[in-house]
PDB file of C-alpha atoms in Angstrom:
ATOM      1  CA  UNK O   1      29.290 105.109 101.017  1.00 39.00           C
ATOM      2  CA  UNK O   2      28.455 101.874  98.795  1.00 40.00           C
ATOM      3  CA  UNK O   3      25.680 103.692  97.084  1.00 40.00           C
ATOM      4  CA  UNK O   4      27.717 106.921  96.322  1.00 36.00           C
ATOM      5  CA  UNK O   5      30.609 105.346  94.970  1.00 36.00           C
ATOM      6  CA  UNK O   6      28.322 103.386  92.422  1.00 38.00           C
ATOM      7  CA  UNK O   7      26.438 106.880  91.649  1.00 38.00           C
ATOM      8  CA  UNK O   8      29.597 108.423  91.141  1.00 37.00           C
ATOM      9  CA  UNK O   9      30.699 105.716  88.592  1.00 41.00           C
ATOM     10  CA  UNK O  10      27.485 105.696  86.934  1.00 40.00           C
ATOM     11  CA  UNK O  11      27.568 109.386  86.683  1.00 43.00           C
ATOM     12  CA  UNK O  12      31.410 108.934  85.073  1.00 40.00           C
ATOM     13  CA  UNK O  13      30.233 106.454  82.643  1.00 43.00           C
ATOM     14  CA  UNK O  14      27.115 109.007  81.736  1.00 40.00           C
ATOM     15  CA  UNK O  15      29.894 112.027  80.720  1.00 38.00           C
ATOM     16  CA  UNK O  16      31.817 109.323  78.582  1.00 39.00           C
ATOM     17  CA  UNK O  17      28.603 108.549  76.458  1.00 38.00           C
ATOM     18  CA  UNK O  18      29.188 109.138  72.889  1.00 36.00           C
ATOM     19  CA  UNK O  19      26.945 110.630  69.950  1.00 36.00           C
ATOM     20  CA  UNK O  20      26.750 109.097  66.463  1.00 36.00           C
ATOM     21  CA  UNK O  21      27.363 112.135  64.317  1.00 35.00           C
ATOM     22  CA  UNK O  22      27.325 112.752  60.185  1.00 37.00           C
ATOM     23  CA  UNK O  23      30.462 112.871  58.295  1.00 38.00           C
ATOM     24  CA  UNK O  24      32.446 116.084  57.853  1.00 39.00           C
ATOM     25  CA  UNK O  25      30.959 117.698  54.377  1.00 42.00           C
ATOM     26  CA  UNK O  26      33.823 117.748  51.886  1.00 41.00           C
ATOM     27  CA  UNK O  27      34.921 121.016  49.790  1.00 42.00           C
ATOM     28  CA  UNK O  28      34.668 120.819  46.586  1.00 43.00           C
ATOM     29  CA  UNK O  29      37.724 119.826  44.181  1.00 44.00           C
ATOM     30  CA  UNK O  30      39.622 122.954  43.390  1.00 44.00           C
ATOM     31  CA  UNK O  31      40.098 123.953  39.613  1.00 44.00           C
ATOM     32  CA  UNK O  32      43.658 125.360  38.677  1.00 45.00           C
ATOM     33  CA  UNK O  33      43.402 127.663  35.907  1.00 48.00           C
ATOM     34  CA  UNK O  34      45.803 127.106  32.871  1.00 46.00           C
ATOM     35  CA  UNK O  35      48.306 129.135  32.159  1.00 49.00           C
ATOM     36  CA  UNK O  36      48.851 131.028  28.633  1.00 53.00           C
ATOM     37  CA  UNK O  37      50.520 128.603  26.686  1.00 54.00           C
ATOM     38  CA  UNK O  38      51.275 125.933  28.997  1.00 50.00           C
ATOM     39  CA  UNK O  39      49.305 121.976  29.479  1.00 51.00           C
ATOM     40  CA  UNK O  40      46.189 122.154  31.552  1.00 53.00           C
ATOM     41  CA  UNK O  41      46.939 121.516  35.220  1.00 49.00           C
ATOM     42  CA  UNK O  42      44.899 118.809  36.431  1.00 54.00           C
ATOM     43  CA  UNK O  43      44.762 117.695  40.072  1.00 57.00           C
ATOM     44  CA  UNK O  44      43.058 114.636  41.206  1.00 54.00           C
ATOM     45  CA  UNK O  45      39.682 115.409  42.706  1.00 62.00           C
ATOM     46  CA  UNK O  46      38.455 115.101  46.084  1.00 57.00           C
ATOM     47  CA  UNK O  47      36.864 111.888  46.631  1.00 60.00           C
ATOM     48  CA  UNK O  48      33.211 112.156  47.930  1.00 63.00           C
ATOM     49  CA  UNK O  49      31.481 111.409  51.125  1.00 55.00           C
ATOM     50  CA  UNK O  50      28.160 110.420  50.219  1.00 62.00           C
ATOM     51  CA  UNK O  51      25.468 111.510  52.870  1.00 61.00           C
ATOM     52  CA  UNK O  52      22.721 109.343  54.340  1.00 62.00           C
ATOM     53  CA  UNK O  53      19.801 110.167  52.389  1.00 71.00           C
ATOM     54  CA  UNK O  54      17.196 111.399  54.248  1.00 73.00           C
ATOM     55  CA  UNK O  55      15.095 108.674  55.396  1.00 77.00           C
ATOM     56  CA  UNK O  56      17.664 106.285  55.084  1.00 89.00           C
ATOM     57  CA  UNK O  57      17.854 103.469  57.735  1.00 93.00           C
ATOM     58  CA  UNK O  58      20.417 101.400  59.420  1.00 93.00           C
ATOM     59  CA  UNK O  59      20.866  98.531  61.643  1.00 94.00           C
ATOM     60  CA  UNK O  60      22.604  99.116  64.759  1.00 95.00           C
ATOM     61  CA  UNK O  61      22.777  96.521  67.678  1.00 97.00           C
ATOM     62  CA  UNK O  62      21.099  98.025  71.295  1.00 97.00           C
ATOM     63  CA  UNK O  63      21.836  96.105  73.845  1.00 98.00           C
ATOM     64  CA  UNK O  64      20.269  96.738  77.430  1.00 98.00           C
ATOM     65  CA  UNK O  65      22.472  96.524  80.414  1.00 98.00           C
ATOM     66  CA  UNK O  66      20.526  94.818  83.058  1.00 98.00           C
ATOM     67  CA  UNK O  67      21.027  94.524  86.684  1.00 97.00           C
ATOM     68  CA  UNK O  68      23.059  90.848  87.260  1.00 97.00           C
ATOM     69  CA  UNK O  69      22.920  88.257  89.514  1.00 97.00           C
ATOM     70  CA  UNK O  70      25.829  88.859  91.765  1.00 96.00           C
ATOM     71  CA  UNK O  71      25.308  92.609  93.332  1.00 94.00           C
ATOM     72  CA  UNK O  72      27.183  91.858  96.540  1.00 94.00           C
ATOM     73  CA  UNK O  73      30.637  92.928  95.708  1.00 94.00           C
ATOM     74  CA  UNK O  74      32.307  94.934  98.272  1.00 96.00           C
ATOM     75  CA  UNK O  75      32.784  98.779  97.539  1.00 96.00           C
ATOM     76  CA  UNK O  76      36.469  98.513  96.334  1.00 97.00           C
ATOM     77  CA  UNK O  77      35.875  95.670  94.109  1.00 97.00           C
ATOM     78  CA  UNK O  78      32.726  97.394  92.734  1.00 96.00           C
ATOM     79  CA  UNK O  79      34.559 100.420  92.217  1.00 97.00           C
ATOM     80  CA  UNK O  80      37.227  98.363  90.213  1.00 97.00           C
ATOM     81  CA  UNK O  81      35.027  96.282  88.281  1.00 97.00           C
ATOM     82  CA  UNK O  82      33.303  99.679  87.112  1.00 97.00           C
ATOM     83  CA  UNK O  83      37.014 101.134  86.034  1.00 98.00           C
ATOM     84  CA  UNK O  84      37.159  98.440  84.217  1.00 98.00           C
ATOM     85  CA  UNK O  85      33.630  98.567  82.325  1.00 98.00           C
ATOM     86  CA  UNK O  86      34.256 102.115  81.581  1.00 98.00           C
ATOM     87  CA  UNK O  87      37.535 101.218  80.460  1.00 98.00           C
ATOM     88  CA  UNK O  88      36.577  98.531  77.914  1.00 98.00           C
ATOM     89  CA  UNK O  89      33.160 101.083  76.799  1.00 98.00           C
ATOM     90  CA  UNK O  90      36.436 103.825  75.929  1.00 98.00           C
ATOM     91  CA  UNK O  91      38.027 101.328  74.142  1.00 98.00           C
ATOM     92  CA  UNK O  92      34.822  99.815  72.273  1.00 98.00           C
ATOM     93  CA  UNK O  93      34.201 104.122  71.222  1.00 97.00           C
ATOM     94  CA  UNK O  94      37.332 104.499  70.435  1.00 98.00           C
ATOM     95  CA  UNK O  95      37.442 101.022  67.794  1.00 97.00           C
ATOM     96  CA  UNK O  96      34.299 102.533  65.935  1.00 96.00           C
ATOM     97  CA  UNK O  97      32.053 100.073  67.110  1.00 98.00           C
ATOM     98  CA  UNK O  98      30.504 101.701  69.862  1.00 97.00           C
ATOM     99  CA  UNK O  99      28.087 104.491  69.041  1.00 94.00           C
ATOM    100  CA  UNK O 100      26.537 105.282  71.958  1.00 95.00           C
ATOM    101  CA  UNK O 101      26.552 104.305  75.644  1.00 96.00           C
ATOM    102  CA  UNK O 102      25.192 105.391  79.084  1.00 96.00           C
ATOM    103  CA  UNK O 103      23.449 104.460  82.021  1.00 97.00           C
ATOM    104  CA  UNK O 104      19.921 105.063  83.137  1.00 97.00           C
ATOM    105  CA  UNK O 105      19.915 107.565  86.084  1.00 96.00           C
ATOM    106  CA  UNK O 106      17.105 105.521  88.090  1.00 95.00           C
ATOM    107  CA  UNK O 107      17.895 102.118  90.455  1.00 90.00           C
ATOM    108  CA  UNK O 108      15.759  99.993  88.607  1.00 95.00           C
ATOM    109  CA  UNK O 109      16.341  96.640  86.940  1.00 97.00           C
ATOM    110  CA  UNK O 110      18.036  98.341  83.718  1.00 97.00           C
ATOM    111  CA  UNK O 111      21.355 100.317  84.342  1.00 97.00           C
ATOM    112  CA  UNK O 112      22.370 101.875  81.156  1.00 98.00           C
ATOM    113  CA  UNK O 113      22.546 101.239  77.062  1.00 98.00           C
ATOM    114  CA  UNK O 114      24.889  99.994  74.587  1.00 98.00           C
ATOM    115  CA  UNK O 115      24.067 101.145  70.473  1.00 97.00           C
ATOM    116  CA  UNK O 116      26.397  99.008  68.870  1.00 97.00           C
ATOM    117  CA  UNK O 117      27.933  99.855  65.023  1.00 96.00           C
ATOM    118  CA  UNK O 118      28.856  96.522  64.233  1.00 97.00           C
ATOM    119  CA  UNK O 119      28.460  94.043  60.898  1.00 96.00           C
ATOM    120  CA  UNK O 120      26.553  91.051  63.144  1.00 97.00           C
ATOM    121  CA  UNK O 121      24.732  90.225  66.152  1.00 97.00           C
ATOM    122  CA  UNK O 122      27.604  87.903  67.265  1.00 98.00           C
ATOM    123  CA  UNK O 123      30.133  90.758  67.187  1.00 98.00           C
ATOM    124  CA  UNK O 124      27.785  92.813  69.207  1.00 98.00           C
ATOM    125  CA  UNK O 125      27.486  89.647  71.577  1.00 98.00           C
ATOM    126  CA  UNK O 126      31.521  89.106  71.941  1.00 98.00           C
ATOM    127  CA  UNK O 127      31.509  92.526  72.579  1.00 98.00           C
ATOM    128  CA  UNK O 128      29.512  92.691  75.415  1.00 97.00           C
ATOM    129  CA  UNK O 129      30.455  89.577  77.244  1.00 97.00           C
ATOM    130  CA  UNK O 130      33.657  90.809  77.099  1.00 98.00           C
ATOM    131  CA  UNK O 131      32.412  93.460  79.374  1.00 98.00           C
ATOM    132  CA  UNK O 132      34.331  93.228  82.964  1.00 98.00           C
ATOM    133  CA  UNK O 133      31.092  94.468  84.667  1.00 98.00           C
ATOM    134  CA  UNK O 134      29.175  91.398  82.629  1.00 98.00           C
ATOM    135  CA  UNK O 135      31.859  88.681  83.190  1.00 97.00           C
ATOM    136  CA  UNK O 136      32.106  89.501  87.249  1.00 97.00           C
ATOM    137  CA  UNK O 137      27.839  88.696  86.826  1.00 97.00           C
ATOM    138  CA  UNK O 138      27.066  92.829  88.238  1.00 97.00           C
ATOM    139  CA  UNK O 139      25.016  93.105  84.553  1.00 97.00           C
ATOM    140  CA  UNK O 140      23.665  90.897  82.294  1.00 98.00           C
ATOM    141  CA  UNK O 141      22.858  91.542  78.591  1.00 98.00           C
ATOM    142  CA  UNK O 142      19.437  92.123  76.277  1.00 98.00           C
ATOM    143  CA  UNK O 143      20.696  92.422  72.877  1.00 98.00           C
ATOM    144  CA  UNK O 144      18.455  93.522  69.806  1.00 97.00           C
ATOM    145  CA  UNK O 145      18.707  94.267  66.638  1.00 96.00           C
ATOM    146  CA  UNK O 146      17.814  97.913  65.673  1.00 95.00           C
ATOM    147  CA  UNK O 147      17.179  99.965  62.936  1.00 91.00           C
ATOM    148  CA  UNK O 148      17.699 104.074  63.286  1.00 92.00           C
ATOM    149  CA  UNK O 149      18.132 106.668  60.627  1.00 90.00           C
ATOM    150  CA  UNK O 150      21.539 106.664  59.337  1.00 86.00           C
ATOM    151  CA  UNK O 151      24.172 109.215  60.615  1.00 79.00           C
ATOM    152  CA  UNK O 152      20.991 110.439  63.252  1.00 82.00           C
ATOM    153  CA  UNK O 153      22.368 112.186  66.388  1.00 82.00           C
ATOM    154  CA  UNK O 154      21.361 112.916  69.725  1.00 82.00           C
ATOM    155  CA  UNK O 155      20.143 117.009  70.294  1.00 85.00           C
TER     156      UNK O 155
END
């Protein structure tokens, strides 16, 4: 029961993984025409969303989630202490900082991924020992910086 509890809290945390994904293209400004003899409308124009260009890199933070040194929590308190991770991983999303998360479907030593979208290393740090799941010792943390094409996505 112990084991499919965790599965089906790992397998919760994979459907709440989120994709980095390129801005929204913008229309272009419209013109207004100007009517016989009347001033030339003018209306401000759109401001622009500049796109990566291709090829262009950016640092991200990736942080491996690693298996921690206390394991033996009961089922209940496991169960809680993963609410609580997937909690704070919504909440990271949700700030902009996290760009992608999930966990690795195997039992080995690594259990899932953290990209994060932050300025520094330290803000990715705070970040993740904020973590319930990392604080309560179930994972520890193997942070690195990371560069990835800018505004890349998952397929």
């Amino acid at each position: 029961m112990k084991h499919f509890l965790l599965v089906a809290a790992l397998g919760w945390g994979a459907a709440t993984a989120h994709a980095q994904t390129k801005p929204a293209a913008r229309k272009p400004a419209k013109t207004v025409e100007k009517a016989p003899g009347k001033p030339e409308a003018q209306e401000s124009p759109a401001p622009q969303v500049k796109e990566p260009a291709e090829g262009e890199m950016k640092l991200y933070y990736l942080a491996f989630l690693k298996k921690g040194p206390n394991r033996s929590h009961d089922s209940l308190t496991s169960v809680k202490i993963q609410e609580a991770h997937m909690a704070h991983i919504n909440k990271m999303a949700a700030d902009g900082k996290l760009t992608l998360a999930g966990p690795f479907m195997d039992d080995g030593e690594f259990r899932g991924i953290f990209i994060f979208n932050v300025a520094t290393m330290e803000e990715a740090k705070a970040l993740t020992e904020a973590d319930p799941a990392v604080k309560a010792g179930r994972l520890v943390v193997e942070l690195h910086p990371w560069f990835a094409q800018k505004g890349a996505k998952l397929k």
